[in-house]
């Protein structure tokens, strides 16, 4: 009997479909077999059990499973001689095994053994995102979600290569054929175990191949049309206008759910770079700190030691050194400094350089060290709003999530705090310099995080109407009122613009007056700074309405901009697209062709800087969430080069969160005071007035 459950040898590529009842397995198997002019293997159990039901109104019993398993494998093996490149199996013995275990609490050892020994080149796990269709043989629809997880876990536990196939009939077919074509062309060879690793990360194969293509061939650079300036894209509100929008926000905020989104997962390594260099290179037995500073031109180090006692953590470090190193107070000043840096950086001590910035003590308030997390919570109380109270969402690395939770628990307030991690499904496969997959020492594929642009997925998961976005390190010991007031001004301006946009979208279908349409066109061009066809005023009214609806029905963001004082990073520009459309975007130098003298000149003329001070409207005029992934300009990603284990690699990095990831939003720029922008890029920034007692 065991021989009847074994697969026959073949060079045909075996593709199996697996998943709960009524998830489209048969439909997809038939589609693929027709497309590739090959065989598909129906589910033997369906005809077997249907006949049993028709004859005696009897359902499946445990003793039916052996003949079902034998019948299934007979169908699969007999079809091999007729197959062309592929064979598509509507089910497998693993499905029989799981059915037996979930329905009867056990599985015949013979079936269980064969289910795990039989192999397939790829298994398509069909998702439960299509409608349930009842028939004589199917169980209740509400068990599908639980069963899906059972199948998924079984595939993972047994190292079977699988990919989840989601979407409607057409989307599933396109995804599957894309993958099959890649397997035939074999442009990049993925083993069964590679596919298992890809599946474990929940990475979409079509997105994976798109990223590989970009890594190999590169993308297109953004073309700057001109700089956005005051009066030409950047709003500069008068005192009267600022007060209006601030009051408007305070009056209307109760009508919205409002939360704050703070990217906070990045390590503080670059913040301590000059201290790390010092700790690695300096030998206290053979040199002095002053000699090191002069030799290495390490002037940042001089600033650090001069201002050392002003840092909030200074006293804590000194007390620790006094306990840890006997005779510390009798050491030379150079050795004291050396040991202070040692305990700051080493993982066995405070490990500051490997922790996220959000966990570091930035300020000293009434003798207590305060982290950036505390500042963000305090701000949230001032301008966020949900039924549960003020709300903040931090994106953090899983490793440090509990540390964030501890800091939040010590903050006595009613702020609701949630967390998320960057999704592995957004990771990018690294390639070597020959464009083959870069592999780790153990032979597994090497994936890299996709950059902060991956956080658009986390932002997309939020349910609030309005979300303020601000970096974790942009906090201040002082200027709290100025910061909060300007947040309200930006929020009030967003609400005001959103009201006008929503009013147009709700009523445009009823408008039949050309003068009203012309007013909307003027609003779109002059206040929203959006491109419309040059001859739109000559269009028929229905075509005008359709064009305006498509232009306006998208997410909106208001971006605070500070005057450019030489900070590295992106700025506000008018960008020209291949279709000749022009819109406003936040652009980084990496997104443009800096070898082009004209583009380099335009970039150098930027008068303002992007401090990552955004307020975003995430829902449409019907109150439905936008799918933010639909508004990404994928071509604005870029390729990074790194070295791992002494070997060079390259990998795709996603469009930046406030750059290409929001490129297709309605974007508005507003000048905000410099006092609102107080980033901590290096440890010495904490010595600036914004971070010290006034």
mmCIF file with all atom_site columns, N, CA and C in Angstrom, residues 472-536:
data_model
loop_
_atom_site.group_PDB
_atom_site.id
_atom_site.type_symbol
_atom_site.label_atom_id
_atom_site.label_alt_id
_atom_site.label_comp_id
_atom_site.label_asym_id
_atom_site.label_entity_id
_atom_site.label_seq_id
_atom_site.pdbx_PDB_ins_code
_atom_site.Cartn_x
_atom_site.Cartn_y
_atom_site.Cartn_z
_atom_site.occupancy
_atom_site.B_iso_or_equiv
_atom_site.pdbx_formal_charge
_atom_site.auth_seq_id
_atom_site.auth_comp_id
_atom_site.auth_asym_id
_atom_site.auth_atom_id
_atom_site.pdbx_PDB_model_num
ATOM 1   N N  . UNK A 1 472 ? 11.787  60.754 15.654  1.00 0.00 ? 472 UNK A N  1
ATOM 2   C CA . UNK A 1 472 ? 11.980  60.550 17.087  1.00 0.00 ? 472 UNK A CA 1
ATOM 3   C C  . UNK A 1 472 ? 12.956  61.554 17.686  1.00 0.00 ? 472 UNK A C  1
ATOM 4   N N  . UNK A 1 473 ? 13.971  61.988 16.921  1.00 0.00 ? 473 UNK A N  1
ATOM 5   C CA . UNK A 1 473 ? 15.011  62.837 17.508  1.00 0.00 ? 473 UNK A CA 1
ATOM 6   C C  . UNK A 1 473 ? 14.700  64.327 17.416  1.00 0.00 ? 473 UNK A C  1
ATOM 7   N N  . UNK A 1 474 ? 13.587  64.688 16.791  1.00 0.00 ? 474 UNK A N  1
ATOM 8   C CA . UNK A 1 474 ? 13.233  66.106 16.653  1.00 0.00 ? 474 UNK A CA 1
ATOM 9   C C  . UNK A 1 474 ? 12.396  66.547 17.850  1.00 0.00 ? 474 UNK A C  1
ATOM 10  N N  . UNK A 1 475 ? 13.065  66.782 18.966  1.00 0.00 ? 475 UNK A N  1
ATOM 11  C CA . UNK A 1 475 ? 12.410  67.232 20.199  1.00 0.00 ? 475 UNK A CA 1
ATOM 12  C C  . UNK A 1 475 ? 13.221  68.394 20.765  1.00 0.00 ? 475 UNK A C  1
ATOM 13  N N  . UNK A 1 476 ? 12.651  69.071 21.731  1.00 0.00 ? 476 UNK A N  1
ATOM 14  C CA . UNK A 1 476 ? 13.337  70.235 22.300  1.00 0.00 ? 476 UNK A CA 1
ATOM 15  C C  . UNK A 1 476 ? 13.055  70.333 23.786  1.00 0.00 ? 476 UNK A C  1
ATOM 16  N N  . UNK A 1 477 ? 14.083  70.764 24.531  1.00 0.00 ? 477 UNK A N  1
ATOM 17  C CA . UNK A 1 477 ? 13.884  71.045 25.949  1.00 0.00 ? 477 UNK A CA 1
ATOM 18  C C  . UNK A 1 477 ? 13.046  72.308 26.106  1.00 0.00 ? 477 UNK A C  1
ATOM 19  N N  . UNK A 1 478 ? 13.219  73.214 25.158  1.00 0.00 ? 478 UNK A N  1
ATOM 20  C CA . UNK A 1 478 ? 12.520  74.501 25.180  1.00 0.00 ? 478 UNK A CA 1
ATOM 21  C C  . UNK A 1 478 ? 11.540  74.575 24.010  1.00 0.00 ? 478 UNK A C  1
ATOM 22  N N  . UNK A 1 479 ? 10.945  75.718 23.815  1.00 0.00 ? 479 UNK A N  1
ATOM 23  C CA . UNK A 1 479 ? 10.095  76.010 22.644  1.00 0.00 ? 479 UNK A CA 1
ATOM 24  C C  . UNK A 1 479 ? 8.839   75.144 22.561  1.00 0.00 ? 479 UNK A C  1
ATOM 25  N N  . UNK A 1 480 ? 8.376   74.575 23.667  1.00 0.00 ? 480 UNK A N  1
ATOM 26  C CA . UNK A 1 480 ? 7.235   73.661 23.589  1.00 0.00 ? 480 UNK A CA 1
ATOM 27  C C  . UNK A 1 480 ? 5.997   74.351 23.007  1.00 0.00 ? 480 UNK A C  1
ATOM 28  N N  . UNK A 1 481 ? 5.697   75.561 23.450  1.00 0.00 ? 481 UNK A N  1
ATOM 29  C CA . UNK A 1 481 ? 4.508   76.263 22.970  1.00 0.00 ? 481 UNK A CA 1
ATOM 30  C C  . UNK A 1 481 ? 4.614   76.561 21.477  1.00 0.00 ? 481 UNK A C  1
ATOM 31  N N  . UNK A 1 482 ? 5.788   76.998 21.027  1.00 0.00 ? 482 UNK A N  1
ATOM 32  C CA . UNK A 1 482 ? 5.967   77.287 19.601  1.00 0.00 ? 482 UNK A CA 1
ATOM 33  C C  . UNK A 1 482 ? 5.745   76.023 18.775  1.00 0.00 ? 482 UNK A C  1
ATOM 34  N N  . UNK A 1 483 ? 6.287   74.910 19.247  1.00 0.00 ? 483 UNK A N  1
ATOM 35  C CA . UNK A 1 483 ? 6.150   73.638 18.527  1.00 0.00 ? 483 UNK A CA 1
ATOM 36  C C  . UNK A 1 483 ? 4.686   73.221 18.443  1.00 0.00 ? 483 UNK A C  1
ATOM 37  N N  . UNK A 1 484 ? 3.985   73.259 19.569  1.00 0.00 ? 484 UNK A N  1
ATOM 38  C CA . UNK A 1 484 ? 2.581   72.841 19.595  1.00 0.00 ? 484 UNK A CA 1
ATOM 39  C C  . UNK A 1 484 ? 1.716   73.775 18.756  1.00 0.00 ? 484 UNK A C  1
ATOM 40  N N  . UNK A 1 485 ? 1.937   75.082 18.884  1.00 0.00 ? 485 UNK A N  1
ATOM 41  C CA . UNK A 1 485 ? 1.145   76.043 18.107  1.00 0.00 ? 485 UNK A CA 1
ATOM 42  C C  . UNK A 1 485 ? 1.300   75.787 16.609  1.00 0.00 ? 485 UNK A C  1
ATOM 43  N N  . UNK A 1 486 ? 2.518   75.518 16.171  1.00 0.00 ? 486 UNK A N  1
ATOM 44  C CA . UNK A 1 486 ? 2.726   75.294 14.740  1.00 0.00 ? 486 UNK A CA 1
ATOM 45  C C  . UNK A 1 486 ? 2.168   73.957 14.282  1.00 0.00 ? 486 UNK A C  1
ATOM 46  N N  . UNK A 1 487 ? 2.157   72.971 15.156  1.00 0.00 ? 487 UNK A N  1
ATOM 47  C CA . UNK A 1 487 ? 1.475   71.720 14.819  1.00 0.00 ? 487 UNK A CA 1
ATOM 48  C C  . UNK A 1 487 ? -0.013  71.989 14.580  1.00 0.00 ? 487 UNK A C  1
ATOM 49  N N  . UNK A 1 488 ? -0.602  72.799 15.430  1.00 0.00 ? 488 UNK A N  1
ATOM 50  C CA . UNK A 1 488 ? -2.021  73.113 15.282  1.00 0.00 ? 488 UNK A CA 1
ATOM 51  C C  . UNK A 1 488 ? -2.278  73.929 14.010  1.00 0.00 ? 488 UNK A C  1
ATOM 52  N N  . UNK A 1 489 ? -1.347  74.818 13.678  1.00 0.00 ? 489 UNK A N  1
ATOM 53  C CA . UNK A 1 489 ? -1.499  75.605 12.451  1.00 0.00 ? 489 UNK A CA 1
ATOM 54  C C  . UNK A 1 489 ? -1.487  74.682 11.232  1.00 0.00 ? 489 UNK A C  1
ATOM 55  N N  . UNK A 1 490 ? -0.533  73.768 11.191  1.00 0.00 ? 490 UNK A N  1
ATOM 56  C CA . UNK A 1 490 ? -0.476  72.820 10.079  1.00 0.00 ? 490 UNK A CA 1
ATOM 57  C C  . UNK A 1 490 ? -1.733  71.953 10.036  1.00 0.00 ? 490 UNK A C  1
ATOM 58  N N  . UNK A 1 491 ? -2.162  71.488 11.219  1.00 0.00 ? 491 UNK A N  1
ATOM 59  C CA . UNK A 1 491 ? -3.368  70.660 11.281  1.00 0.00 ? 491 UNK A CA 1
ATOM 60  C C  . UNK A 1 491 ? -4.603  71.417 10.864  1.00 0.00 ? 491 UNK A C  1
ATOM 61  N N  . UNK A 1 492 ? -4.719  72.668 11.301  1.00 0.00 ? 492 UNK A N  1
ATOM 62  C CA . UNK A 1 492 ? -5.874  73.479 10.930  1.00 0.00 ? 492 UNK A CA 1
ATOM 63  C C  . UNK A 1 492 ? -5.910  73.760 9.439   1.00 0.00 ? 492 UNK A C  1
ATOM 64  N N  . UNK A 1 493 ? -4.746  74.021 8.853   1.00 0.00 ? 493 UNK A N  1
ATOM 65  C CA . UNK A 1 493 ? -4.675  74.255 7.409   1.00 0.00 ? 493 UNK A CA 1
ATOM 66  C C  . UNK A 1 493 ? -5.081  72.997 6.648   1.00 0.00 ? 493 UNK A C  1
ATOM 67  N N  . UNK A 1 494 ? -4.612  71.824 7.110   1.00 0.00 ? 494 UNK A N  1
ATOM 68  C CA . UNK A 1 494 ? -5.012  70.571 6.471   1.00 0.00 ? 494 UNK A CA 1
ATOM 69  C C  . UNK A 1 494 ? -6.529  70.393 6.528   1.00 0.00 ? 494 UNK A C  1
ATOM 70  N N  . UNK A 1 495 ? -7.110  70.597 7.712   1.00 0.00 ? 495 UNK A N  1
ATOM 71  C CA . UNK A 1 495 ? -8.562  70.442 7.857   1.00 0.00 ? 495 UNK A CA 1
ATOM 72  C C  . UNK A 1 495 ? -9.308  71.392 6.929   1.00 0.00 ? 495 UNK A C  1
ATOM 73  N N  . UNK A 1 496 ? -8.820  72.623 6.834   1.00 0.00 ? 496 UNK A N  1
ATOM 74  C CA . UNK A 1 496 ? -9.475  73.637 6.009   1.00 0.00 ? 496 UNK A CA 1
ATOM 75  C C  . UNK A 1 496 ? -9.432  73.232 4.530   1.00 0.00 ? 496 UNK A C  1
ATOM 76  N N  . UNK A 1 497 ? -8.261  72.805 4.055   1.00 0.00 ? 497 UNK A N  1
ATOM 77  C CA . UNK A 1 497 ? -8.115  72.372 2.663   1.00 0.00 ? 497 UNK A CA 1
ATOM 78  C C  . UNK A 1 497 ? -8.925  71.106 2.413   1.00 0.00 ? 497 UNK A C  1
ATOM 79  N N  . UNK A 1 498 ? -8.854  70.178 3.370   1.00 0.00 ? 498 UNK A N  1
ATOM 80  C CA . UNK A 1 498 ? -9.584  68.920 3.220   1.00 0.00 ? 498 UNK A CA 1
ATOM 81  C C  . UNK A 1 498 ? -11.081 69.169 3.089   1.00 0.00 ? 498 UNK A C  1
ATOM 82  N N  . UNK A 1 499 ? -11.606 70.092 3.876   1.00 0.00 ? 499 UNK A N  1
ATOM 83  C CA . UNK A 1 499 ? -13.036 70.410 3.786   1.00 0.00 ? 499 UNK A CA 1
ATOM 84  C C  . UNK A 1 499 ? -13.423 70.846 2.383   1.00 0.00 ? 499 UNK A C  1
ATOM 85  N N  . UNK A 1 500 ? -12.572 71.696 1.780   1.00 0.00 ? 500 UNK A N  1
ATOM 86  C CA . UNK A 1 500 ? -12.878 72.176 0.429   1.00 0.00 ? 500 UNK A CA 1
ATOM 87  C C  . UNK A 1 500 ? -12.778 71.039 -0.578  1.00 0.00 ? 500 UNK A C  1
ATOM 88  N N  . UNK A 1 501 ? -11.752 70.198 -0.457  1.00 0.00 ? 501 UNK A N  1
ATOM 89  C CA . UNK A 1 501 ? -11.588 69.069 -1.375  1.00 0.00 ? 501 UNK A CA 1
ATOM 90  C C  . UNK A 1 501 ? -12.759 68.103 -1.242  1.00 0.00 ? 501 UNK A C  1
ATOM 91  N N  . UNK A 1 502 ? -13.126 67.767 -0.019  1.00 0.00 ? 502 UNK A N  1
ATOM 92  C CA . UNK A 1 502 ? -14.237 66.841 0.204   1.00 0.00 ? 502 UNK A CA 1
ATOM 93  C C  . UNK A 1 502 ? -15.547 67.411 -0.324  1.00 0.00 ? 502 UNK A C  1
ATOM 94  N N  . UNK A 1 503 ? -15.745 68.698 -0.144  1.00 0.00 ? 503 UNK A N  1
ATOM 95  C CA . UNK A 1 503 ? -16.964 69.339 -0.636  1.00 0.00 ? 503 UNK A CA 1
ATOM 96  C C  . UNK A 1 503 ? -17.060 69.206 -2.156  1.00 0.00 ? 503 UNK A C  1
ATOM 97  N N  . UNK A 1 504 ? -15.926 69.399 -2.841  1.00 0.00 ? 504 UNK A N  1
ATOM 98  C CA . UNK A 1 504 ? -15.921 69.252 -4.299  1.00 0.00 ? 504 UNK A CA 1
ATOM 99  C C  . UNK A 1 504 ? -16.238 67.811 -4.692  1.00 0.00 ? 504 UNK A C  1
ATOM 100 N N  . UNK A 1 505 ? -15.579 66.850 -4.043  1.00 0.00 ? 505 UNK A N  1
ATOM 101 C CA . UNK A 1 505 ? -15.755 65.445 -4.402  1.00 0.00 ? 505 UNK A CA 1
ATOM 102 C C  . UNK A 1 505 ? -17.176 64.950 -4.138  1.00 0.00 ? 505 UNK A C  1
ATOM 103 N N  . UNK A 1 506 ? -17.795 65.445 -3.075  1.00 0.00 ? 506 UNK A N  1
ATOM 104 C CA . UNK A 1 506 ? -19.162 65.022 -2.754  1.00 0.00 ? 506 UNK A CA 1
ATOM 105 C C  . UNK A 1 506 ? -20.185 65.571 -3.739  1.00 0.00 ? 506 UNK A C  1
ATOM 106 N N  . UNK A 1 507 ? -19.917 66.740 -4.273  1.00 0.00 ? 507 UNK A N  1
ATOM 107 C CA . UNK A 1 507 ? -20.940 67.441 -5.058  1.00 0.00 ? 507 UNK A CA 1
ATOM 108 C C  . UNK A 1 507 ? -20.641 67.546 -6.542  1.00 0.00 ? 507 UNK A C  1
ATOM 109 N N  . UNK A 1 508 ? -19.457 67.099 -6.978  1.00 0.00 ? 508 UNK A N  1
ATOM 110 C CA . UNK A 1 508 ? -19.081 67.334 -8.366  1.00 0.00 ? 508 UNK A CA 1
ATOM 111 C C  . UNK A 1 508 ? -20.007 66.646 -9.352  1.00 0.00 ? 508 UNK A C  1
ATOM 112 N N  . UNK A 1 509 ? -20.567 65.513 -8.949  1.00 0.00 ? 509 UNK A N  1
ATOM 113 C CA . UNK A 1 509 ? -21.472 64.800 -9.845  1.00 0.00 ? 509 UNK A CA 1
ATOM 114 C C  . UNK A 1 509 ? -22.728 65.612 -10.153 1.00 0.00 ? 509 UNK A C  1
ATOM 115 N N  . UNK A 1 510 ? -23.082 66.532 -9.244  1.00 0.00 ? 510 UNK A N  1
ATOM 116 C CA . UNK A 1 510 ? -24.311 67.319 -9.432  1.00 0.00 ? 510 UNK A CA 1
ATOM 117 C C  . UNK A 1 510 ? -24.053 68.664 -10.121 1.00 0.00 ? 510 UNK A C  1
ATOM 118 N N  . UNK A 1 511 ? -22.791 68.994 -10.345 1.00 0.00 ? 511 UNK A N  1
ATOM 119 C CA . UNK A 1 511 ? -22.464 70.306 -10.912 1.00 0.00 ? 511 UNK A CA 1
ATOM 120 C C  . UNK A 1 511 ? -22.667 70.285 -12.423 1.00 0.00 ? 511 UNK A C  1
ATOM 121 N N  . UNK A 1 512 ? -23.382 71.263 -12.909 1.00 0.00 ? 512 UNK A N  1
ATOM 122 C CA . UNK A 1 512 ? -23.601 71.393 -14.343 1.00 0.00 ? 512 UNK A CA 1
ATOM 123 C C  . UNK A 1 512 ? -23.244 72.783 -14.855 1.00 0.00 ? 512 UNK A C  1
ATOM 124 N N  . UNK A 1 513 ? -22.734 73.600 -13.953 1.00 0.00 ? 513 UNK A N  1
ATOM 125 C CA . UNK A 1 513 ? -22.376 74.975 -14.310 1.00 0.00 ? 513 UNK A CA 1
ATOM 126 C C  . UNK A 1 513 ? -20.904 75.050 -14.681 1.00 0.00 ? 513 UNK A C  1
ATOM 127 N N  . UNK A 1 514 ? -20.621 75.548 -15.888 1.00 0.00 ? 514 UNK A N  1
ATOM 128 C CA . UNK A 1 514 ? -19.231 75.674 -16.310 1.00 0.00 ? 514 UNK A CA 1
ATOM 129 C C  . UNK A 1 514 ? -18.455 76.644 -15.429 1.00 0.00 ? 514 UNK A C  1
ATOM 130 N N  . UNK A 1 515 ? -19.136 77.682 -14.934 1.00 0.00 ? 515 UNK A N  1
ATOM 131 C CA . UNK A 1 515 ? -18.441 78.644 -14.076 1.00 0.00 ? 515 UNK A CA 1
ATOM 132 C C  . UNK A 1 515 ? -18.009 77.980 -12.765 1.00 0.00 ? 515 UNK A C  1
ATOM 133 N N  . UNK A 1 516 ? -18.840 77.075 -12.232 1.00 0.00 ? 516 UNK A N  1
ATOM 134 C CA . UNK A 1 516 ? -18.454 76.354 -11.018 1.00 0.00 ? 516 UNK A CA 1
ATOM 135 C C  . UNK A 1 516 ? -17.251 75.440 -11.282 1.00 0.00 ? 516 UNK A C  1
ATOM 136 N N  . UNK A 1 517 ? -17.253 74.801 -12.439 1.00 0.00 ? 517 UNK A N  1
ATOM 137 C CA . UNK A 1 517 ? -16.119 73.950 -12.808 1.00 0.00 ? 517 UNK A CA 1
ATOM 138 C C  . UNK A 1 517 ? -14.853 74.778 -12.932 1.00 0.00 ? 517 UNK A C  1
ATOM 139 N N  . UNK A 1 518 ? -14.955 75.955 -13.530 1.00 0.00 ? 518 UNK A N  1
ATOM 140 C CA . UNK A 1 518 ? -13.787 76.824 -13.676 1.00 0.00 ? 518 UNK A CA 1
ATOM 141 C C  . UNK A 1 518 ? -13.259 77.277 -12.316 1.00 0.00 ? 518 UNK A C  1
ATOM 142 N N  . UNK A 1 519 ? -14.165 77.478 -11.353 1.00 0.00 ? 519 UNK A N  1
ATOM 143 C CA . UNK A 1 519 ? -13.737 77.833 -9.993  1.00 0.00 ? 519 UNK A CA 1
ATOM 144 C C  . UNK A 1 519 ? -12.942 76.689 -9.360  1.00 0.00 ? 519 UNK A C  1
ATOM 145 N N  . UNK A 1 520 ? -13.405 75.455 -9.600  1.00 0.00 ? 520 UNK A N  1
ATOM 146 C CA . UNK A 1 520 ? -12.699 74.291 -9.053  1.00 0.00 ? 520 UNK A CA 1
ATOM 147 C C  . UNK A 1 520 ? -11.330 74.154 -9.710  1.00 0.00 ? 520 UNK A C  1
ATOM 148 N N  . UNK A 1 521 ? -11.271 74.349 -11.014 1.00 0.00 ? 521 UNK A N  1
ATOM 149 C CA . UNK A 1 521 ? -9.988  74.288 -11.724 1.00 0.00 ? 521 UNK A CA 1
ATOM 150 C C  . UNK A 1 521 ? -9.013  75.307 -11.141 1.00 0.00 ? 521 UNK A C  1
ATOM 151 N N  . UNK A 1 522 ? -9.507  76.502 -10.876 1.00 0.00 ? 522 UNK A N  1
ATOM 152 C CA . UNK A 1 522 ? -8.666  77.544 -10.296 1.00 0.00 ? 522 UNK A CA 1
ATOM 153 C C  . UNK A 1 522 ? -8.164  77.130 -8.909  1.00 0.00 ? 522 UNK A C  1
ATOM 154 N N  . UNK A 1 523 ? -9.048  76.548 -8.106  1.00 0.00 ? 523 UNK A N  1
ATOM 155 C CA . UNK A 1 523 ? -8.680  76.061 -6.773  1.00 0.00 ? 523 UNK A CA 1
ATOM 156 C C  . UNK A 1 523 ? -7.590  74.994 -6.866  1.00 0.00 ? 523 UNK A C  1
ATOM 157 N N  . UNK A 1 524 ? -7.759  74.054 -7.788  1.00 0.00 ? 524 UNK A N  1
ATOM 158 C CA . UNK A 1 524 ? -6.800  72.958 -7.949  1.00 0.00 ? 524 UNK A CA 1
ATOM 159 C C  . UNK A 1 524 ? -5.432  73.491 -8.364  1.00 0.00 ? 524 UNK A C  1
ATOM 160 N N  . UNK A 1 525 ? -5.411  74.422 -9.287  1.00 0.00 ? 525 UNK A N  1
ATOM 161 C CA . UNK A 1 525 ? -4.143  74.943 -9.793  1.00 0.00 ? 525 UNK A CA 1
ATOM 162 C C  . UNK A 1 525 ? -3.469  75.900 -8.818  1.00 0.00 ? 525 UNK A C  1
ATOM 163 N N  . UNK A 1 526 ? -4.230  76.816 -8.252  1.00 0.00 ? 526 UNK A N  1
ATOM 164 C CA . UNK A 1 526 ? -3.636  77.913 -7.485  1.00 0.00 ? 526 UNK A CA 1
ATOM 165 C C  . UNK A 1 526 ? -3.444  77.606 -6.012  1.00 0.00 ? 526 UNK A C  1
ATOM 166 N N  . UNK A 1 527 ? -4.344  76.796 -5.428  1.00 0.00 ? 527 UNK A N  1
ATOM 167 C CA . UNK A 1 527 ? -4.208  76.512 -4.003  1.00 0.00 ? 527 UNK A CA 1
ATOM 168 C C  . UNK A 1 527 ? -3.603  75.144 -3.716  1.00 0.00 ? 527 UNK A C  1
ATOM 169 N N  . UNK A 1 528 ? -3.894  74.173 -4.600  1.00 0.00 ? 528 UNK A N  1
ATOM 170 C CA . UNK A 1 528 ? -3.338  72.839 -4.390  1.00 0.00 ? 528 UNK A CA 1
ATOM 171 C C  . UNK A 1 528 ? -2.079  72.611 -5.220  1.00 0.00 ? 528 UNK A C  1
ATOM 172 N N  . UNK A 1 529 ? -1.799  73.511 -6.161  1.00 0.00 ? 529 UNK A N  1
ATOM 173 C CA . UNK A 1 529 ? -0.587  73.437 -6.985  1.00 0.00 ? 529 UNK A CA 1
ATOM 174 C C  . UNK A 1 529 ? -0.495  72.113 -7.740  1.00 0.00 ? 529 UNK A C  1
ATOM 175 N N  . UNK A 1 530 ? -1.637  71.637 -8.247  1.00 0.00 ? 530 UNK A N  1
ATOM 176 C CA . UNK A 1 530 ? -1.677  70.387 -8.994  1.00 0.00 ? 530 UNK A CA 1
ATOM 177 C C  . UNK A 1 530 ? -1.756  70.655 -10.488 1.00 0.00 ? 530 UNK A C  1
ATOM 178 N N  . UNK A 1 531 ? -1.152  69.774 -11.268 1.00 0.00 ? 531 UNK A N  1
ATOM 179 C CA . UNK A 1 531 ? -1.171  69.920 -12.721 1.00 0.00 ? 531 UNK A CA 1
ATOM 180 C C  . UNK A 1 531 ? -2.473  69.389 -13.298 1.00 0.00 ? 531 UNK A C  1
ATOM 181 N N  . UNK A 1 532 ? -2.988  70.108 -14.248 1.00 0.00 ? 532 UNK A N  1
ATOM 182 C CA . UNK A 1 532 ? -4.123  69.681 -15.049 1.00 0.00 ? 532 UNK A CA 1
ATOM 183 C C  . UNK A 1 532 ? -3.738  69.871 -16.510 1.00 0.00 ? 532 UNK A C  1
ATOM 184 N N  . UNK A 1 533 ? -4.397  69.168 -17.440 1.00 0.00 ? 533 UNK A N  1
ATOM 185 C CA . UNK A 1 533 ? -4.078  69.371 -18.861 1.00 0.00 ? 533 UNK A CA 1
ATOM 186 C C  . UNK A 1 533 ? -4.223  70.848 -19.243 1.00 0.00 ? 533 UNK A C  1
ATOM 187 N N  . UNK A 1 534 ? -3.309  71.379 -20.042 1.00 0.00 ? 534 UNK A N  1
ATOM 188 C CA . UNK A 1 534 ? -3.352  72.807 -20.398 1.00 0.00 ? 534 UNK A CA 1
ATOM 189 C C  . UNK A 1 534 ? -4.672  73.237 -21.037 1.00 0.00 ? 534 UNK A C  1
ATOM 190 N N  . UNK A 1 535 ? -5.298  72.305 -21.752 1.00 0.00 ? 535 UNK A N  1
ATOM 191 C CA . UNK A 1 535 ? -6.535  72.655 -22.453 1.00 0.00 ? 535 UNK A CA 1
ATOM 192 C C  . UNK A 1 535 ? -7.788  72.141 -21.739 1.00 0.00 ? 535 UNK A C  1
ATOM 193 N N  . UNK A 1 536 ? -7.696  71.909 -20.439 1.00 0.00 ? 536 UNK A N  1
ATOM 194 C CA . UNK A 1 536 ? -8.838  71.326 -19.728 1.00 0.00 ? 536 UNK A CA 1
ATOM 195 C C  . UNK A 1 536 ? -10.073 72.220 -19.783 1.00 0.00 ? 536 UNK A C  1
#
